Amino acid sequence: MNVSQQIEPRAAASERNMADAIRFLAMDAVEKANSGHPGMPMGMADAVTVLFNRFIKIDPSLPDWPDRDRFVLSAGHGSMLLYSIHHLMGFADMPMAELSAFRQLGSKTAGHPEYGHALGIETTTGPLGQGIATAVGMAIAEQMMAARFSGSLCNHFTYVVAGDGCLQEGISHEAIDLAGHLKLRKLVVLWDDNRISIDGSTDLSTSMNQLARFRAAGWDAQRVDGHDPEAVAKAIERARRSRKPSLIACRTRIGKGAASMEGSHKTHGAALGDKEIAATREKLAWTHPPFFVPPQIKSAWESVAVRGRLAREAWEIRLDASRSKKRYEQTVSRQLDGDVAHLLAKFRAAHRKRASKVATRQASQMALEVINGATALTIGGSADLTGSNLTMTSQTQPISPGNFKGRYLHYGIREHGMAAAMNGIALHGGFIPYGGTFLVFSDYARGAMRLSALMGLPVIYVLTHDSIGLGEDGPTHQPVEHLAMLRATPNLNVFRPADIIETAECWEIALGEKNRPSVLALSRQALPMLRQTDGDENLSALGAYVLKEARRPRDITLLATGSEVEIALAAAERLQADEGVEAAVVSMPCWEKFEIQDASYRKQVLGDAPRIAVEAAGRLGWDRWMGPDGAFVGMIGFGASAPAGDLYRHFGITADHVVAEALELIRRDFREAPLMSTGPLASKDVISSSKEA
């Protein structure tokens, strides 16, 4: 007997009442807030009620148990659908008071679902398309966990509710293509096919045959009446048996049940109004006051939670009996097995002795060889740039359709989809995902990268070819503004290491982060090893440190990151040897880490002398470190196509230019402080040299 056949006719009638409870809670909450989107929750209430009442396994008493089904509301503007269900099922943090505080400061019921803000929210949604793309990562992670452990420990579905807007966004194509290729059979998307957009009918902007599109990508695709519970149940049953990911197009009417506005785009993003809600209550024979659900309907919803609790308890018994219990729990909690930090310290010591000169992208691969050998948690990948990003190691065999035992994902030319899938892998639990592309293409991945930071996910972005140093590919491939954009993103570590030592240090830091993503911006060109000091201390963890201190009190401080630290060191040596100017060099691999150091340490590193910043990127952001009277040596426009060395000379990012800027600052300071008669800044030789420069 299948699941839907177990529902008696009386229960089916109850499902209509269960769905109406969602409708009126959504109407009442949006009306009180005078803000929100009632149309989608009302339209999808029938289909989602069937999904929850007959199929889904979720336990509100332990919302994050690992083998639960995942429910992703990709059409996040319909958040009252999710909040209503959570209240009805009995989530501890979703009493009726939270629904009546919808969209208010401090409430759990934010305008769009926010991961970590309330229990049971699997991912932050709102930017359309992100939910379905993130769900692809969740489904990938489920398959990987199932390949590592028995099906008795990992056997769950990922369900998505998506709207027309989700499917119109470009990221959806990247996501469905990847899901179909990998045959993610436990991914089920319910499409709210109401054919309404904010502007009006979707006919205004699209003629896409979505079922044909999904089938072409390798999905099973069905179309049903979204207001027919038995049709929806039958479609979900078929989807659960499919060997492919599944799309169920639920033909619905936006604002279903509304007295006069059903089917109108006006229900999408505005309160219905007192008169319309009153008329709707009369139409649907819902005689209850606002924010009230009859006990028998609440009890029907709570039975969904009971079924979930029983499934969870049965799973816990299986886990306790499993020989893999310890390894499973370590995997789910992302406990790094092996002494990664110790091995990376040995790696750094060995390369200090060798003075290894390599591109930091190559240094990254060398560090990853150590990391991937020490832990099985890391899952690598690249957006079709494996040989350039150097993200594959000897331990990372590719994942392919039907084979999820590997540790490497060929994401294809899908930067945005890759970033969203990595979010899903991290959200699912069990793995630390990292993925590579060129730094300039962080533009394409930006939406999902922002959500990584907003949700606080330990996702690692390996972004190579980080400057004009990539050379001949030209300005379309040369990032100029991207470091500034990434550094402006809250809760995101942006690392730009200067050599193999810093690269290994930055990897160690990124792996240790639990609540924030990291970017590693890495060079194409080879860079010398610059760190001369011995010791195991991870200096990059300080964000910035003095790489070379002046022999006497500083006349100038040179600040730099990545490939330009080498230039700053050359300038400092030339200033001392040729001009008698004492220059300190500060490497700043991670501004975000430096910002959180105490004021005394920051002052010690930056010093009181004039400062020059050197970076082959835009200036934006550097002034806070340079101070009001500092100078910048870097890019003021886009790059060009030429060999890297020619470009650095053409754009003036050279030791000669740094020396000239330093002498100009010293000359200016001398003019502004003419009474100074002692110390290097007052030296006649220095002033003479400055004039000659």
Short mmCIF file of C-alpha atoms in Angstrom, two decimals, residues 400-565:
data_model
loop_
_atom_site.label_atom_id
_atom_site.label_comp_id
_atom_site.label_asym_id
_atom_site.label_seq_id
_atom_site.Cartn_x
_atom_site.Cartn_y
_atom_site.Cartn_z
CA SER A 400 30.38 11.26 -11.41
CA PRO A 401 26.80 10.13 -12.08
CA GLY A 402 26.18 7.08 -9.93
CA ASN A 403 29.57 7.34 -8.21
CA PHE A 404 29.64 9.65 -5.22
CA LYS A 405 32.61 8.10 -3.40
CA GLY A 406 34.97 10.67 -4.85
CA ARG A 407 36.02 14.03 -3.39
CA TYR A 408 36.14 16.29 -6.43
CA LEU A 409 33.35 17.97 -8.38
CA HIS A 410 33.72 19.10 -11.95
CA TYR A 411 31.17 21.92 -11.67
CA GLY A 412 31.47 22.89 -15.31
CA ILE A 413 31.44 26.50 -16.46
CA ARG A 414 28.98 27.43 -13.75
CA GLU A 415 30.65 29.76 -11.25
CA HIS A 416 27.37 30.91 -9.69
CA GLY A 417 25.97 27.39 -9.53
CA MET A 418 29.23 26.13 -8.03
CA ALA A 419 29.16 28.69 -5.23
CA ALA A 420 25.51 27.95 -4.43
CA ALA A 421 26.13 24.19 -4.50
CA MET A 422 29.04 24.62 -2.08
CA ASN A 423 26.69 26.52 0.21
CA GLY A 424 24.33 23.55 0.06
CA ILE A 425 27.11 21.06 0.78
CA ALA A 426 28.18 23.11 3.81
CA LEU A 427 24.60 23.49 5.03
CA HIS A 428 23.95 19.78 4.70
CA GLY A 429 26.87 18.97 6.95
CA GLY A 430 29.64 16.43 6.73
CA PHE A 431 32.06 18.24 4.45
CA ILE A 432 34.22 21.34 4.01
CA PRO A 433 33.76 22.40 0.38
CA TYR A 434 36.28 24.38 -1.62
CA GLY A 435 36.00 25.39 -5.24
CA GLY A 436 38.06 27.30 -7.73
CA THR A 437 37.73 29.82 -10.51
CA PHE A 438 39.55 32.99 -11.58
CA LEU A 439 39.25 35.92 -9.18
CA VAL A 440 37.68 38.05 -11.90
CA PHE A 441 34.80 35.56 -12.15
CA SER A 442 33.84 36.14 -8.55
CA ASP A 443 31.54 38.61 -10.31
CA TYR A 444 29.61 35.63 -11.66
CA ALA A 445 29.55 33.86 -8.28
CA ARG A 446 28.82 36.99 -6.25
CA GLY A 447 25.19 36.30 -5.29
CA ALA A 448 25.97 32.94 -3.73
CA MET A 449 29.22 34.17 -2.17
CA ARG A 450 27.29 36.90 -0.41
CA LEU A 451 24.92 34.28 0.99
CA SER A 452 27.93 32.24 2.18
CA ALA A 453 28.92 35.24 4.27
CA LEU A 454 25.38 36.09 5.35
CA MET A 455 24.78 32.54 6.58
CA GLY A 456 28.27 32.17 8.06
CA LEU A 457 29.20 29.02 6.15
CA PRO A 458 32.70 27.46 6.14
CA VAL A 459 33.01 27.55 2.35
CA ILE A 460 36.42 28.18 0.80
CA TYR A 461 36.79 29.99 -2.53
CA VAL A 462 40.07 29.38 -4.36
CA LEU A 463 40.31 32.37 -6.70
CA THR A 464 43.43 32.30 -8.82
CA HIS A 465 44.91 34.64 -11.45
CA ASP A 466 44.47 37.43 -8.95
CA SER A 467 45.91 40.48 -10.74
CA ILE A 468 47.33 41.93 -13.92
CA GLY A 469 50.04 39.33 -13.29
CA LEU A 470 48.02 36.82 -15.32
CA GLY A 471 49.23 38.73 -18.36
CA GLU A 472 48.17 38.17 -21.92
CA ASP A 473 44.51 37.24 -21.36
CA GLY A 474 43.95 40.95 -20.91
CA PRO A 475 41.62 43.23 -18.96
CA THR A 476 38.55 40.99 -19.22
CA HIS A 477 40.42 38.45 -17.09
CA GLN A 478 42.43 40.82 -14.90
CA PRO A 479 40.67 41.61 -11.60
CA VAL A 480 40.98 45.23 -10.54
CA GLU A 481 37.97 46.04 -8.35
CA HIS A 482 37.31 42.53 -7.06
CA LEU A 483 39.43 42.57 -3.92
CA ALA A 484 37.69 45.76 -2.81
CA MET A 485 34.28 44.22 -3.47
CA LEU A 486 35.10 41.08 -1.53
CA ARG A 487 36.70 42.98 1.34
CA ALA A 488 33.57 45.11 1.58
CA THR A 489 31.48 41.98 2.21
CA PRO A 490 30.80 41.47 5.92
CA ASN A 491 31.84 38.18 7.52
CA LEU A 492 34.13 37.15 4.67
CA ASN A 493 37.85 36.49 5.07
CA VAL A 494 39.83 37.66 2.05
CA PHE A 495 43.33 36.18 2.02
CA ARG A 496 45.97 37.28 -0.47
CA PRO A 497 49.16 35.43 0.49
CA ALA A 498 52.59 36.59 -0.60
CA ASP A 499 54.43 33.27 -0.79
CA ILE A 500 54.20 29.56 -0.09
CA ILE A 501 54.47 30.09 3.68
CA GLU A 502 51.58 32.52 3.85
CA THR A 503 49.54 30.34 1.50
CA ALA A 504 49.79 27.35 3.82
CA GLU A 505 48.99 29.59 6.79
CA CYS A 506 45.90 30.98 5.07
CA TRP A 507 44.67 27.47 4.29
CA GLU A 508 45.07 26.53 7.94
CA ILE A 509 43.03 29.54 9.03
CA ALA A 510 40.30 28.92 6.45
CA LEU A 511 39.92 25.29 7.51
CA GLY A 512 39.54 26.35 11.13
CA GLU A 513 36.72 28.80 10.46
CA LYS A 514 33.33 27.53 11.64
CA ASN A 515 31.11 30.52 10.92
CA ARG A 516 32.54 32.40 7.94
CA PRO A 517 33.65 31.69 4.40
CA SER A 518 37.12 32.42 3.07
CA VAL A 519 38.60 33.62 -0.21
CA LEU A 520 42.14 32.70 -1.20
CA ALA A 521 43.30 35.11 -3.92
CA LEU A 522 46.25 33.42 -5.58
CA SER A 523 48.81 34.37 -8.19
CA ARG A 524 49.45 32.85 -11.56
CA GLN A 525 53.09 33.94 -11.56
CA ALA A 526 55.83 32.42 -9.42
CA LEU A 527 56.68 34.28 -6.20
CA PRO A 528 59.81 33.90 -4.07
CA MET A 529 59.60 32.71 -0.49
CA LEU A 530 59.81 35.88 1.58
CA ARG A 531 59.47 34.71 5.19
CA GLN A 532 62.90 34.56 6.80
CA THR A 533 61.96 34.01 10.43
CA ASP A 534 61.75 30.52 11.88
CA GLY A 535 59.02 29.21 14.15
CA ASP A 536 55.62 27.58 13.92
CA GLU A 537 53.54 30.68 14.70
CA ASN A 538 50.93 31.39 12.05
CA LEU A 539 51.65 35.06 11.40
CA SER A 540 48.94 35.34 8.76
CA ALA A 541 46.41 34.73 11.52
CA LEU A 542 47.28 38.23 12.74
CA GLY A 543 46.09 39.62 9.42
CA ALA A 544 49.20 41.78 9.01
CA TYR A 545 52.70 41.63 10.42
CA VAL A 546 56.08 43.26 9.99
CA LEU A 547 57.92 41.16 7.45
CA LYS A 548 60.99 43.41 7.45
CA GLU A 549 61.61 45.95 10.19
CA ALA A 550 63.78 49.02 9.70
CA ARG A 551 67.23 48.97 11.31
CA ARG A 552 66.58 52.32 12.97
CA PRO A 553 63.33 54.23 13.60
CA ARG A 554 61.21 54.07 10.47
CA ASP A 555 61.25 56.78 7.86
CA ILE A 556 58.58 55.04 5.79
CA THR A 557 56.31 51.99 6.04
CA LEU A 558 55.46 49.96 2.96
CA LEU A 559 52.20 47.98 3.08
CA ALA A 560 51.53 45.26 0.51
CA THR A 561 49.71 42.02 -0.19
CA GLY A 562 50.33 39.01 -2.39
CA SER A 563 52.67 39.38 -5.33
CA GLU A 564 53.38 43.02 -4.49
CA VAL A 565 55.08 42.21 -1.17
#
